XYZ file of C-alpha atoms in Angstrom:
708
model
C -20.598 -53.784 -55.566
C -17.912 -51.038 -56.528
C -20.350 -48.247 -57.408
C -22.252 -49.470 -54.037
C -18.841 -48.962 -52.279
C -18.266 -45.302 -53.829
C -21.777 -44.149 -52.859
C -21.326 -45.382 -49.071
C -18.155 -43.579 -48.812
C -19.190 -40.460 -50.459
C -22.536 -40.341 -47.856
C -19.835 -40.783 -45.311
C -17.594 -38.169 -46.152
C -20.283 -35.625 -46.449
C -21.862 -36.652 -43.033
C -18.620 -36.174 -41.509
C -18.328 -32.618 -43.258
C -21.348 -31.587 -41.604
C -20.900 -33.272 -38.134
C -17.084 -31.936 -38.336
C -16.691 -29.060 -40.337
C -12.859 -28.802 -41.701
C -10.856 -25.786 -39.859
C -7.459 -25.188 -40.492
C -4.989 -25.750 -37.850
C -4.449 -23.257 -35.215
C -1.604 -20.764 -36.229
C 1.334 -19.819 -33.948
C 2.457 -15.997 -34.245
C 5.365 -16.413 -31.867
C 3.275 -15.492 -28.434
C -0.369 -16.356 -29.784
C -1.912 -19.520 -30.912
C -4.554 -18.008 -32.763
C -7.629 -19.666 -34.905
C -11.024 -19.437 -36.248
C -13.937 -21.492 -34.309
C -17.920 -21.638 -35.024
C -20.223 -22.011 -32.586
C -22.665 -24.129 -34.650
C -21.645 -26.818 -37.215
C -22.805 -25.040 -40.276
C -25.185 -21.796 -41.191
C -28.410 -21.960 -43.103
C -29.271 -19.848 -45.899
C -29.931 -16.253 -44.839
C -28.678 -17.315 -41.215
C -26.263 -16.502 -38.832
C -23.503 -18.079 -37.031
C -21.473 -16.839 -33.932
C -17.788 -17.262 -35.330
C -14.782 -16.246 -32.449
C -11.455 -15.369 -32.887
C -9.657 -17.574 -30.184
C -6.493 -16.471 -28.709
C -4.314 -18.444 -26.196
C -1.718 -15.966 -25.186
C 1.690 -17.091 -23.914
C 2.172 -16.592 -20.033
C 3.355 -12.930 -19.220
C 1.913 -11.685 -22.187
C -1.103 -9.758 -23.109
C -3.144 -8.173 -26.055
C -5.586 -5.152 -25.870
C -9.038 -4.437 -25.787
C -10.739 -1.938 -28.136
C -9.776 1.111 -26.072
C -5.920 -0.307 -25.245
C -5.849 2.452 -22.554
C -2.672 4.577 -21.928
C -0.608 2.798 -24.793
C -0.975 -0.548 -26.964
C -3.471 -0.930 -29.694
C -6.281 -3.227 -30.190
C -6.667 -6.413 -32.126
C -7.893 -5.639 -35.621
C -9.323 -8.370 -37.929
C -9.888 -7.697 -41.528
C -12.177 -10.468 -43.420
C -12.106 -12.095 -47.118
C -15.580 -13.246 -47.426
C -17.393 -15.367 -50.359
C -20.057 -12.758 -52.367
C -22.952 -11.705 -50.256
C -21.684 -12.844 -46.715
C -21.093 -10.207 -44.315
C -19.691 -9.580 -40.746
C -20.417 -7.705 -37.474
C -18.063 -6.489 -35.212
C -16.184 -8.038 -32.523
C -18.237 -8.962 -29.233
C -15.512 -7.597 -26.906
C -15.111 -9.329 -23.672
C -14.511 -7.628 -20.162
C -11.208 -6.665 -20.126
C -8.669 -6.703 -17.470
C -6.297 -4.051 -16.242
C -2.698 -4.298 -17.501
C -0.216 -1.954 -15.543
C 3.135 -1.332 -17.129
C 5.295 1.199 -15.485
C 3.097 4.709 -14.902
C 0.679 3.408 -17.139
C -2.495 1.353 -17.251
C -3.799 -0.718 -20.327
C -6.352 -2.623 -20.575
C -6.478 -6.005 -22.587
C -6.539 -10.010 -21.989
C -4.073 -12.438 -20.475
C -4.564 -16.499 -21.226
C -7.512 -17.641 -23.391
C -9.883 -15.130 -25.095
C -12.633 -15.585 -27.408
C -13.904 -12.395 -29.627
C -17.089 -13.532 -31.136
C -18.396 -12.254 -34.413
C -21.499 -12.709 -36.034
C -21.328 -14.147 -39.663
C -24.543 -14.060 -41.748
C -24.903 -15.953 -44.871
C -26.874 -14.615 -47.922
C -30.442 -16.049 -48.729
C -28.474 -17.352 -51.904
C -26.295 -19.848 -50.282
C -26.749 -23.431 -51.307
C -27.237 -26.126 -48.796
C -24.556 -28.931 -49.468
C -21.976 -26.015 -50.207
C -18.777 -25.448 -48.069
C -17.448 -21.886 -47.721
C -14.242 -20.563 -46.620
C -14.172 -17.733 -44.499
C -10.874 -15.907 -44.104
C -9.639 -13.233 -41.762
C -6.212 -11.267 -41.692
C -5.635 -10.622 -37.809
C -3.311 -7.687 -36.725
C -2.370 -8.187 -32.734
C -0.010 -6.295 -30.698
C 1.040 -8.334 -27.650
C 3.258 -6.935 -25.147
C 4.847 -8.112 -22.228
C 8.388 -5.903 -20.890
C 8.386 -5.118 -24.892
C 5.504 -4.933 -27.429
C 5.716 -6.767 -30.573
C 3.254 -6.647 -33.472
C 2.393 -10.177 -34.679
C -0.047 -11.456 -37.725
C -2.229 -14.195 -38.623
C -3.982 -15.579 -41.667
C -6.769 -17.309 -40.800
C -9.065 -19.674 -42.467
C -12.752 -21.718 -41.471
C -14.567 -23.853 -43.630
C -18.287 -23.546 -42.803
C -20.945 -26.071 -44.163
C -24.461 -24.534 -45.614
C -27.238 -26.558 -44.303
C -30.900 -26.530 -45.090
C -32.036 -26.683 -41.687
C -30.903 -25.480 -38.085
C -27.380 -26.755 -37.089
C -26.242 -28.768 -34.437
C -23.957 -27.124 -31.909
C -20.517 -27.670 -32.234
C -19.325 -30.244 -29.790
C -16.350 -28.275 -28.697
C -16.834 -24.740 -29.378
C -20.699 -24.157 -28.687
C -20.289 -24.215 -24.963
C -17.269 -21.698 -24.845
C -18.530 -18.961 -27.441
C -22.093 -19.084 -25.851
C -20.182 -17.938 -22.499
C -18.098 -15.639 -24.042
C -21.619 -14.218 -25.655
C -23.331 -14.468 -22.277
C -20.337 -12.735 -20.341
C -19.922 -9.918 -22.552
C -20.917 -6.417 -21.551
C -24.448 -5.184 -22.593
C -26.903 -2.308 -21.509
C -28.901 -3.152 -18.583
C -31.015 -0.019 -18.442
C -28.631 1.914 -16.402
C -29.214 5.909 -15.397
C -25.777 7.570 -16.027
C -24.560 11.168 -15.567
C -21.266 12.716 -15.182
C -20.101 16.077 -13.617
C -16.684 17.622 -13.645
C -16.485 18.690 -9.843
C -13.092 20.570 -8.436
C -10.844 18.848 -10.852
C -12.678 15.508 -10.717
C -15.158 13.698 -13.120
C -18.188 12.168 -11.010
C -19.546 9.046 -12.517
C -22.943 8.498 -11.124
C -24.816 5.286 -12.229
C -27.851 3.739 -10.978
C -29.935 0.928 -11.813
C -31.387 -2.552 -9.863
C -28.388 -4.131 -11.332
C -26.191 -1.892 -9.067
C -27.482 -2.643 -5.718
C -25.165 -4.034 -3.278
C -22.213 -3.683 -5.333
C -19.188 -3.207 -3.680
C -16.837 -3.459 -6.637
C -16.468 -1.518 -9.693
C -14.283 -0.389 -12.651
C -15.161 2.105 -15.395
C -13.589 1.143 -18.732
C -14.142 3.878 -21.307
C -14.401 3.438 -24.640
C -12.397 6.204 -25.817
C -8.599 6.787 -24.408
C -8.610 10.763 -23.890
C -11.578 11.013 -21.686
C -10.114 9.718 -17.959
C -6.455 9.395 -16.756
C -6.181 5.650 -16.803
C -3.565 5.074 -14.342
C -5.375 7.417 -11.726
C -6.994 5.080 -8.874
C -11.114 4.956 -9.337
C -12.740 5.771 -5.829
C -15.965 4.038 -5.271
C -19.012 5.181 -3.351
C -22.136 3.436 -2.634
C -25.774 4.568 -2.407
C -28.880 2.896 -1.766
C -29.417 2.924 -5.480
C -25.975 2.747 -7.272
C -22.690 4.351 -7.311
C -20.670 6.930 -7.843
C -17.096 6.714 -9.200
C -14.704 9.243 -9.145
C -12.217 9.458 -11.702
C -9.285 11.694 -13.039
C -10.213 13.431 -16.131
C -8.111 13.041 -19.091
C -6.978 15.200 -22.051
C -10.469 15.935 -23.385
C -11.652 17.761 -19.913
C -8.263 19.279 -19.654
C -7.093 20.247 -22.847
C -9.689 19.360 -25.569
C -13.251 19.732 -26.393
C -15.079 17.613 -23.596
C -17.683 14.884 -24.971
C -21.317 14.866 -24.640
C -21.334 11.486 -23.072
C -19.020 8.896 -21.432
C -19.527 5.793 -22.849
C -17.855 2.546 -21.726
C -18.033 -0.603 -19.747
C -18.820 -0.341 -15.989
C -17.201 -3.914 -14.590
C -18.462 -5.185 -11.190
C -16.207 -7.935 -10.827
C -18.478 -10.881 -11.813
C -20.662 -8.859 -14.253
C -20.082 -6.002 -16.717
C -22.481 -3.567 -18.114
C -22.264 -0.979 -21.207
C -23.333 2.237 -20.063
C -23.518 5.719 -21.830
C -23.635 8.849 -19.364
C -24.549 12.460 -20.201
C -23.571 15.098 -18.653
C -25.918 16.192 -15.850
C -26.893 16.112 -11.961
C -26.195 12.387 -10.572
C -29.393 10.201 -10.211
C -30.959 9.984 -6.411
C -29.428 7.201 -4.567
C -25.968 6.991 -5.677
C -24.196 7.988 -2.947
C -24.197 8.257 1.004
C -23.205 4.887 1.937
C -19.247 5.565 1.619
C -16.681 3.179 0.196
C -17.388 -0.252 0.336
C -15.922 -2.669 3.269
C -12.483 -4.159 2.761
C -12.479 -7.579 1.210
C -9.739 -10.227 2.732
C -7.090 -10.730 0.009
C -6.297 -14.410 -0.635
C -4.218 -15.504 2.250
C -2.388 -18.849 3.286
C -5.216 -19.041 6.066
C -8.332 -18.452 4.100
C -8.903 -22.503 3.769
C -8.613 -23.169 6.907
C -11.280 -25.027 9.170
C -12.002 -24.872 12.854
C -10.193 -27.833 13.890
C -7.147 -26.887 11.409
C -7.093 -23.373 12.856
C -7.699 -24.618 16.631
C -4.460 -26.667 16.150
C -2.596 -23.649 14.963
C -3.852 -21.495 17.769
C -2.579 -24.244 20.084
C 0.871 -24.549 18.416
C 0.829 -20.934 18.219
C 0.171 -20.243 22.070
C 3.103 -22.785 23.142
C 5.329 -20.626 20.947
C 4.172 -17.431 22.445
C 5.668 -18.321 25.992
C 9.200 -17.765 24.241
C 8.667 -14.262 23.114
C 10.444 -11.500 24.918
C 7.213 -9.977 25.933
C 5.884 -12.685 27.766
C 9.127 -13.649 29.855
C 8.830 -11.121 32.499
C 5.503 -12.266 33.756
C 6.332 -15.948 33.697
C 9.438 -15.223 35.468
C 6.894 -13.491 38.240
C 4.749 -16.684 38.083
C 7.827 -18.961 38.651
C 8.688 -17.294 41.472
C 5.259 -18.137 43.099
C 5.641 -21.880 41.895
C 8.772 -22.232 43.128
C 7.400 -21.509 46.808
C 4.762 -24.077 46.523
C 6.847 -26.950 44.437
C 6.914 -29.228 47.340
C 2.885 -28.390 48.368
C 1.591 -30.568 45.536
C -1.902 -29.484 46.256
C -1.273 -25.731 46.525
C 1.124 -25.942 43.176
C -1.819 -27.730 41.249
C -4.300 -24.508 42.636
C -2.115 -22.376 41.516
C -1.415 -23.784 37.998
C -5.481 -23.945 37.740
C -5.842 -20.564 38.833
C -3.484 -19.053 36.317
C -5.024 -21.349 33.190
C -8.141 -19.790 34.671
C -6.770 -16.259 34.504
C -5.215 -16.612 30.878
C -8.308 -18.328 29.624
C -10.717 -15.687 31.001
C -8.696 -12.721 29.674
C -8.067 -14.313 26.127
C -12.030 -14.729 25.507
C -12.854 -11.656 27.304
C -10.499 -9.674 24.564
C -11.584 -11.488 22.100
C -15.192 -11.126 22.807
C -14.675 -7.222 22.851
C -12.545 -7.077 19.781
C -15.384 -9.302 17.794
C -18.155 -6.909 19.287
C -16.187 -3.845 18.563
C -15.756 -5.428 14.739
C -19.122 -6.226 14.624
C -20.199 -2.436 15.320
C -18.260 -1.566 12.126
C -15.232 0.047 13.843
C -11.815 -1.540 12.000
C -9.706 -2.671 15.094
C -7.248 -5.550 15.721
C -5.534 -8.069 18.127
C -3.542 -6.375 20.122
C -5.739 -2.906 20.134
C -5.492 -2.710 24.271
C -2.078 -1.391 23.722
C -2.611 1.369 21.228
C -4.380 3.291 23.764
C -1.939 5.690 25.613
C -4.021 5.110 28.596
C -3.848 1.664 28.666
C -0.199 1.643 28.085
C 0.563 4.365 30.595
C -1.547 2.325 33.369
C 0.262 -0.975 32.410
C 3.380 0.457 32.657
C 2.791 1.775 36.484
C 1.111 -1.946 37.185
C 4.497 -3.436 35.963
C 6.633 -0.835 37.946
C 4.249 -1.701 41.149
C 4.944 -5.646 40.647
C 8.721 -4.820 40.438
C 8.791 -2.734 43.752
C 6.768 -5.394 45.277
C 9.259 -7.870 43.888
C 12.285 -5.851 45.296
C 10.843 -5.914 48.635
C 9.572 -2.273 48.833
C 6.020 -3.408 50.067
C 4.857 -6.531 50.176
C 1.176 -7.932 48.678
C -0.936 -10.269 50.761
C 0.556 -8.834 54.457
C -2.743 -7.905 56.178
C -2.707 -4.587 57.737
C -4.940 -6.063 60.379
C -3.710 -9.333 60.762
C -5.926 -11.566 59.191
C -5.692 -15.398 59.046
C -3.745 -17.379 56.858
C -7.080 -18.718 54.939
C -7.679 -15.411 53.259
C -3.792 -15.040 52.749
C -3.927 -18.518 50.946
C -7.172 -17.325 48.516
C -4.934 -14.020 47.979
C -2.237 -16.547 46.395
C -4.776 -17.863 43.841
C -6.340 -14.688 43.182
C -2.448 -13.529 42.629
C -2.085 -16.405 40.108
C -5.359 -15.722 38.150
C -3.972 -11.710 38.473
C -0.704 -13.189 36.892
C -2.337 -15.242 34.086
C -4.477 -12.048 33.033
C -1.775 -9.755 32.738
C 0.360 -12.346 30.766
C -2.343 -12.247 28.219
C -2.696 -8.390 28.093
C 1.071 -8.061 27.561
C 1.604 -11.063 25.089
C -1.437 -10.355 22.852
C 0.608 -8.390 20.450
C 3.381 -11.073 20.231
C 0.631 -13.453 18.912
C 0.830 -12.007 15.206
C 4.065 -13.407 13.867
C 2.423 -17.209 14.848
C -1.231 -16.345 14.606
C -1.578 -14.006 11.883
C -3.386 -16.282 9.131
C -5.454 -18.332 11.877
C -6.681 -15.006 13.802
C -7.438 -13.789 10.236
C -9.572 -16.159 9.614
C -11.227 -16.740 13.105
C -12.093 -12.908 12.656
C -14.251 -13.739 9.705
C -16.265 -16.433 11.554
C -19.020 -16.341 13.391
C -18.369 -15.617 17.182
C -18.706 -19.137 18.787
C -15.938 -20.040 16.037
C -13.675 -17.168 16.636
C -13.917 -17.726 20.270
C -13.224 -21.335 20.182
C -9.799 -20.247 18.102
C -9.009 -18.038 20.930
C -9.930 -20.615 23.483
C -7.170 -22.881 21.846
C -4.541 -19.937 21.673
C -5.475 -19.375 25.801
C -4.862 -23.047 26.268
C -1.841 -23.325 24.452
C -0.035 -20.045 26.438
C -1.221 -21.422 29.467
C -0.445 -25.115 29.013
C 3.492 -25.253 30.274
C 2.849 -23.479 33.269
C 0.024 -25.277 34.321
C 1.275 -29.136 33.378
C 4.157 -27.931 35.071
C 2.268 -27.663 38.354
C 0.869 -31.159 38.369
C 4.078 -32.694 37.080
C 5.860 -34.319 40.490
C 8.714 -35.190 38.896
C 9.498 -31.675 37.501
C 8.468 -29.880 40.696
C 10.591 -32.272 42.932
C 13.887 -31.070 40.924
C 12.928 -27.647 42.448
C 15.033 -26.674 45.707
C 13.131 -26.635 48.879
C 11.784 -23.133 49.689
C 14.443 -21.082 51.977
C 16.217 -17.880 51.718
C 17.272 -18.579 47.927
C 13.818 -17.611 47.341
C 13.983 -13.969 48.594
C 17.150 -13.499 46.457
C 15.448 -15.056 43.112
C 12.324 -12.991 44.104
C 14.432 -9.661 44.012
C 16.380 -10.920 40.987
C 12.870 -11.556 39.148
C 12.060 -7.874 39.679
C 14.386 -6.806 36.980
C 12.743 -8.346 34.067
C 9.698 -6.135 35.246
C 11.683 -3.063 35.443
C 12.402 -3.863 31.912
C 8.608 -4.202 30.899
C 7.598 -1.116 32.193
C 10.468 0.822 30.506
C 9.496 -0.855 27.277
C 5.848 0.497 27.742
C 7.123 3.582 28.570
C 9.132 3.550 25.309
C 5.603 2.862 23.511
C 4.138 5.492 25.309
C 6.741 8.070 24.253
C 5.796 7.179 20.715
C 2.130 7.489 21.252
C 2.046 10.600 22.872
C 5.382 12.345 22.573
C 7.332 14.608 25.518
C 4.299 15.249 27.526
C 3.036 11.938 27.701
C 6.782 11.013 29.086
C 6.355 13.686 31.413
C 3.422 12.397 32.839
C 4.225 8.657 33.173
C 7.326 9.502 35.055
C 5.858 11.547 37.351
C 3.053 9.094 38.019
C 5.882 6.584 38.713
C 7.682 8.386 41.016
C 4.349 9.135 42.930
C 3.785 5.429 42.999
C 7.428 4.553 43.799
C 6.646 6.824 47.012
C 3.300 5.582 47.435
C 5.024 1.969 47.583
C 7.624 2.924 50.217
C 5.038 4.654 52.351
C 3.048 1.222 52.515
C 6.109 -0.445 53.265
C 6.766 1.859 56.017
C 3.320 1.094 57.484
C 3.706 -2.980 57.035
C 7.138 -2.566 59.109
C 5.137 -0.282 61.798
C 2.478 -3.016 61.833
C 5.271 -5.857 62.738
C 6.498 -3.778 65.540
C 3.234 -3.035 67.033
C 2.800 0.200 65.931
C -0.102 1.782 64.243
C 0.215 1.944 60.742
C -3.441 3.082 59.455
C -2.250 7.062 58.589
C 0.702 5.770 56.690
C -1.430 3.157 54.786
C -4.328 5.749 54.365
C -1.394 8.179 52.939
C 0.228 5.446 50.759
C -3.455 4.215 49.006
C -3.877 7.885 48.339
C -0.601 8.210 46.774
C -1.059 5.020 44.832
C -4.399 5.910 43.472
C -3.287 9.160 42.680
C -0.165 7.908 40.498
C -2.828 6.006 38.527
C -5.352 8.957 38.216
C -2.370 10.854 36.764
C -1.923 8.554 33.766
C -5.709 7.531 33.569
C -7.095 10.946 33.374
C -4.897 13.015 30.861
C -5.818 14.076 27.210
C -3.095 12.450 25.615
C -2.518 13.639 22.568
C -0.670 12.542 19.331
C 3.049 12.298 19.057
C 5.081 14.858 17.172
C 6.173 13.017 13.820
C 10.031 12.874 13.423
C 12.127 14.438 10.722
C 11.143 13.095 7.379
C 14.948 13.403 6.477
C 16.506 10.214 6.570
C 20.059 9.546 8.479
C 22.823 9.054 6.055
C 22.838 5.086 5.066
C 18.929 4.678 6.294
C 16.035 3.995 4.137
C 13.813 7.009 3.284
C 10.300 6.372 4.491
C 7.352 7.969 4.070
C 3.873 7.939 5.927
C 1.244 5.003 4.485
C -1.833 5.929 2.414
C -3.758 4.195 -0.056
C -2.927 6.961 -2.244
C 0.799 7.167 -1.831
C 0.899 3.247 -2.813
C -1.022 4.411 -5.855
C 0.984 7.429 -6.719
C 4.112 5.555 -6.567
C 2.886 2.737 -8.719
C 1.446 5.078 -11.259
C 5.165 6.594 -11.334
C 6.357 2.717 -12.282
C 8.162 2.262 -8.636
C 7.934 -1.037 -6.721
C 6.538 -0.309 -3.540
C 7.337 -1.636 0.135
C 4.755 -1.344 2.657
C 5.803 -2.237 6.495
C 2.787 -2.218 8.820
C 4.119 -2.386 12.229
C 3.935 -0.690 15.743
C 6.130 0.127 18.400
C 4.261 -2.151 21.010
C 4.953 -5.118 18.311
C 8.394 -6.801 19.553
C 8.750 -8.770 16.273
C 8.117 -5.463 14.295
C 11.364 -3.810 16.112
C 13.316 -6.979 15.795
C 12.792 -6.785 11.953
C 13.615 -2.976 12.362
C 16.975 -3.558 13.616
C 18.005 -6.823 11.826
C 16.574 -6.446 8.267
C 15.629 -2.745 7.745
C 18.442 -0.840 10.004
C 20.802 -2.527 7.545
C 23.458 -1.269 4.531
C 22.005 -4.334 2.354
C 18.533 -3.151 2.661
C 19.097 0.361 2.141
C 21.392 -0.652 -0.983
C 18.684 -2.523 -2.366
C 15.884 0.484 -1.963
C 18.532 2.508 -3.874
C 19.279 0.229 -6.414
C 15.313 -0.780 -7.409
C 14.170 3.081 -6.503
C 11.490 1.219 -4.310
C 9.417 3.362 -2.314
C 9.313 2.867 1.428
C 6.102 3.584 3.092
C 5.552 2.560 6.832
C 2.109 2.127 8.353
C 2.470 2.798 12.082
C -0.518 1.393 13.752
C 0.774 2.220 17.198
C -2.289 4.542 18.145
C -5.662 3.255 16.217
C -6.041 3.802 12.525
C -8.945 2.705 10.808
C -7.268 2.921 7.420
C -4.485 0.804 8.322
C -6.858 -2.004 10.336
C -8.908 -2.103 7.034
C -5.934 -2.579 5.207
C -4.680 -5.738 7.617
C -8.174 -7.063 7.418
C -8.195 -6.910 3.543
C -5.109 -9.043 3.415
C -6.621 -11.339 6.259
C -4.491 -10.369 9.126
C -5.528 -9.284 12.573
C -2.285 -7.714 13.651
C 0.991 -6.606 13.001
C 3.631 -7.147 11.354
C 2.613 -7.082 7.892
C 4.779 -6.453 4.996
C 3.486 -5.970 1.640
C 5.845 -5.549 -1.825
C 4.014 -4.198 -4.996
C 5.609 -4.961 -7.933
C 5.890 -2.488 -11.125
C 3.454 -4.581 -13.321
C 1.374 -6.952 -10.786
C -1.666 -5.314 -9.457
C -1.361 -7.835 -6.261
C 1.627 -7.329 -3.637
C 3.563 -10.286 -2.653
C 3.128 -10.956 1.328
C 6.578 -11.631 2.891
C 7.123 -13.309 6.001
C 6.691 -12.101 9.549
C 10.298 -12.949 10.132
C 12.616 -10.828 7.612
C 16.832 -10.720 6.965
C 18.167 -8.260 4.897
C 18.628 -10.371 1.999
C 15.144 -11.256 1.804
C 14.159 -7.926 1.350
C 16.512 -7.200 -1.157
C 15.410 -10.320 -2.914
C 11.669 -9.120 -2.914
C 12.650 -5.836 -4.074
C 14.442 -6.933 -7.216
C 11.625 -9.474 -7.975
C 9.244 -6.569 -7.795
C 11.407 -4.192 -10.275
C 10.674 -6.520 -12.758
C 7.272 -7.872 -12.136
């Protein structure tokens, strides 16, 4: 009985050894948890098993790839094996970029498996268990670099037949082997052209690729810190690299060997010097991709609700107030005529919705045609801004009583006047949308960015919600008898109120003239001021004609002169060839923040120099942007923060159309300005700041960027 129990225990022990090969506990090196793990539960005589070096790296730290880049050192392993056992080299996983100050390194974060093929000799005896030993040297880095070592062991049974996969590690190791870069029949060449290194690669695996990065096996062939510009072709792609030491001072290599990463996949390649393969260029750079944003996961229902709420809040913006004040004047005149007030409210709603949908439709069509534009695009045209400035001036002159709208020169009846009142309400709604559109960005940035990535019907539904929210307060007020009853009855006070409301319109006209000055410079200002004088003269002549008609005179000649002058004023601003405004002196005023013009190259250059970067996407016609300029940036606290951190301040001025800026806004899921990006010294992705800023928020973001 005792002998039977002993044999049974021995059999169970052997079965357990085969099913669960003994493994040493993971080794803690300080910043890494390291161990050896096997894909299979054993190995046959003469067979091969993949054993992986597992690294679980502490958050914020990284180890290095076979080519560590500008600094660092690759992970190294030295095996101690039983006689006759052999190993291959690491199967290196595709690395990621690890920027460190002005340097660019290549390595790994988090958890990584580096498989190695281990082959048993044919003389290995089934039933034996061998011990594999490995001394591993890591260089693990964050702000500082620390050499760390581990002595790892793995006990591996020798089995007579094909072993079973290890339940825990077979899947991850197989996945690591499948994902590792391999040759894919790519045709690759390189040529040094005007100080740049052109790497052209063709192959079926590259068709449609819109993201690529080349990791060379040798550290001295390229300047790793410089960006790699991608141009697509129908059969492949071309990367523009910056030559490294071998091409500038040393002996140029006969081949460029390395890994081409396409984001989700990676391939090994070897490029010989020579002309590029056919079809590796000609399609330009890839389209911009939206970065992850707060609105990325929005559905239609949630986006519609956000749009509705954003439209409501939009009524509080300064750019909208003058238009609504003008409409309030009209509503006050109909406050005690319920049917007329309701008609006014519905006409205003129709004007708002029609204009929102029309602008959105134009924007969707332009973007579908491949042009990079965003919400508020209408105010990027100097001609449109000049025309709106004159229109606001004309409305203000009308409210001031210089001339009247709706007073027929030929004495038509009251029915037409009534229809003109509804037309005026519709026009007011349309005008409010045109002026208010750029003010939507602070509330609607993520939702509009999401909408413009959807189908046209879905996008239009979101803009419909924005229009409903915007028009709701005025339209509901027109249908609220209790509210209307509180308004004073029509009387002489209305004339005073109407003239008072002219001054917000004068202010709007002045703001638009300032925007035009930023866009078109002194000549644009001269033209619009001249046109304003002509328009004021036209309004006075028309008013004179109307007064002459009221006393029984013949106003036709005066009316004709006034109409011609008014048309001439608008022609004066609609026809000119506005030029780009002359940029102001780049020298910063004492105590202000030194700034430079934005470009992707400027961002890359500043980051390569190890500096934080603050990018301000702004426009002269963006009211929120201008408020932030005064409240957040034009302060001693913000200036001191830029000086203390050494951050570079780049201004992306979208006052005029700029495809590069529009593409960058789209890449971050925004349809308009403002947008504030802060690039840290190490992190490859920027932090998006809120759209309303304070000096403290700017200083905190810069301090964090300096250390992250």
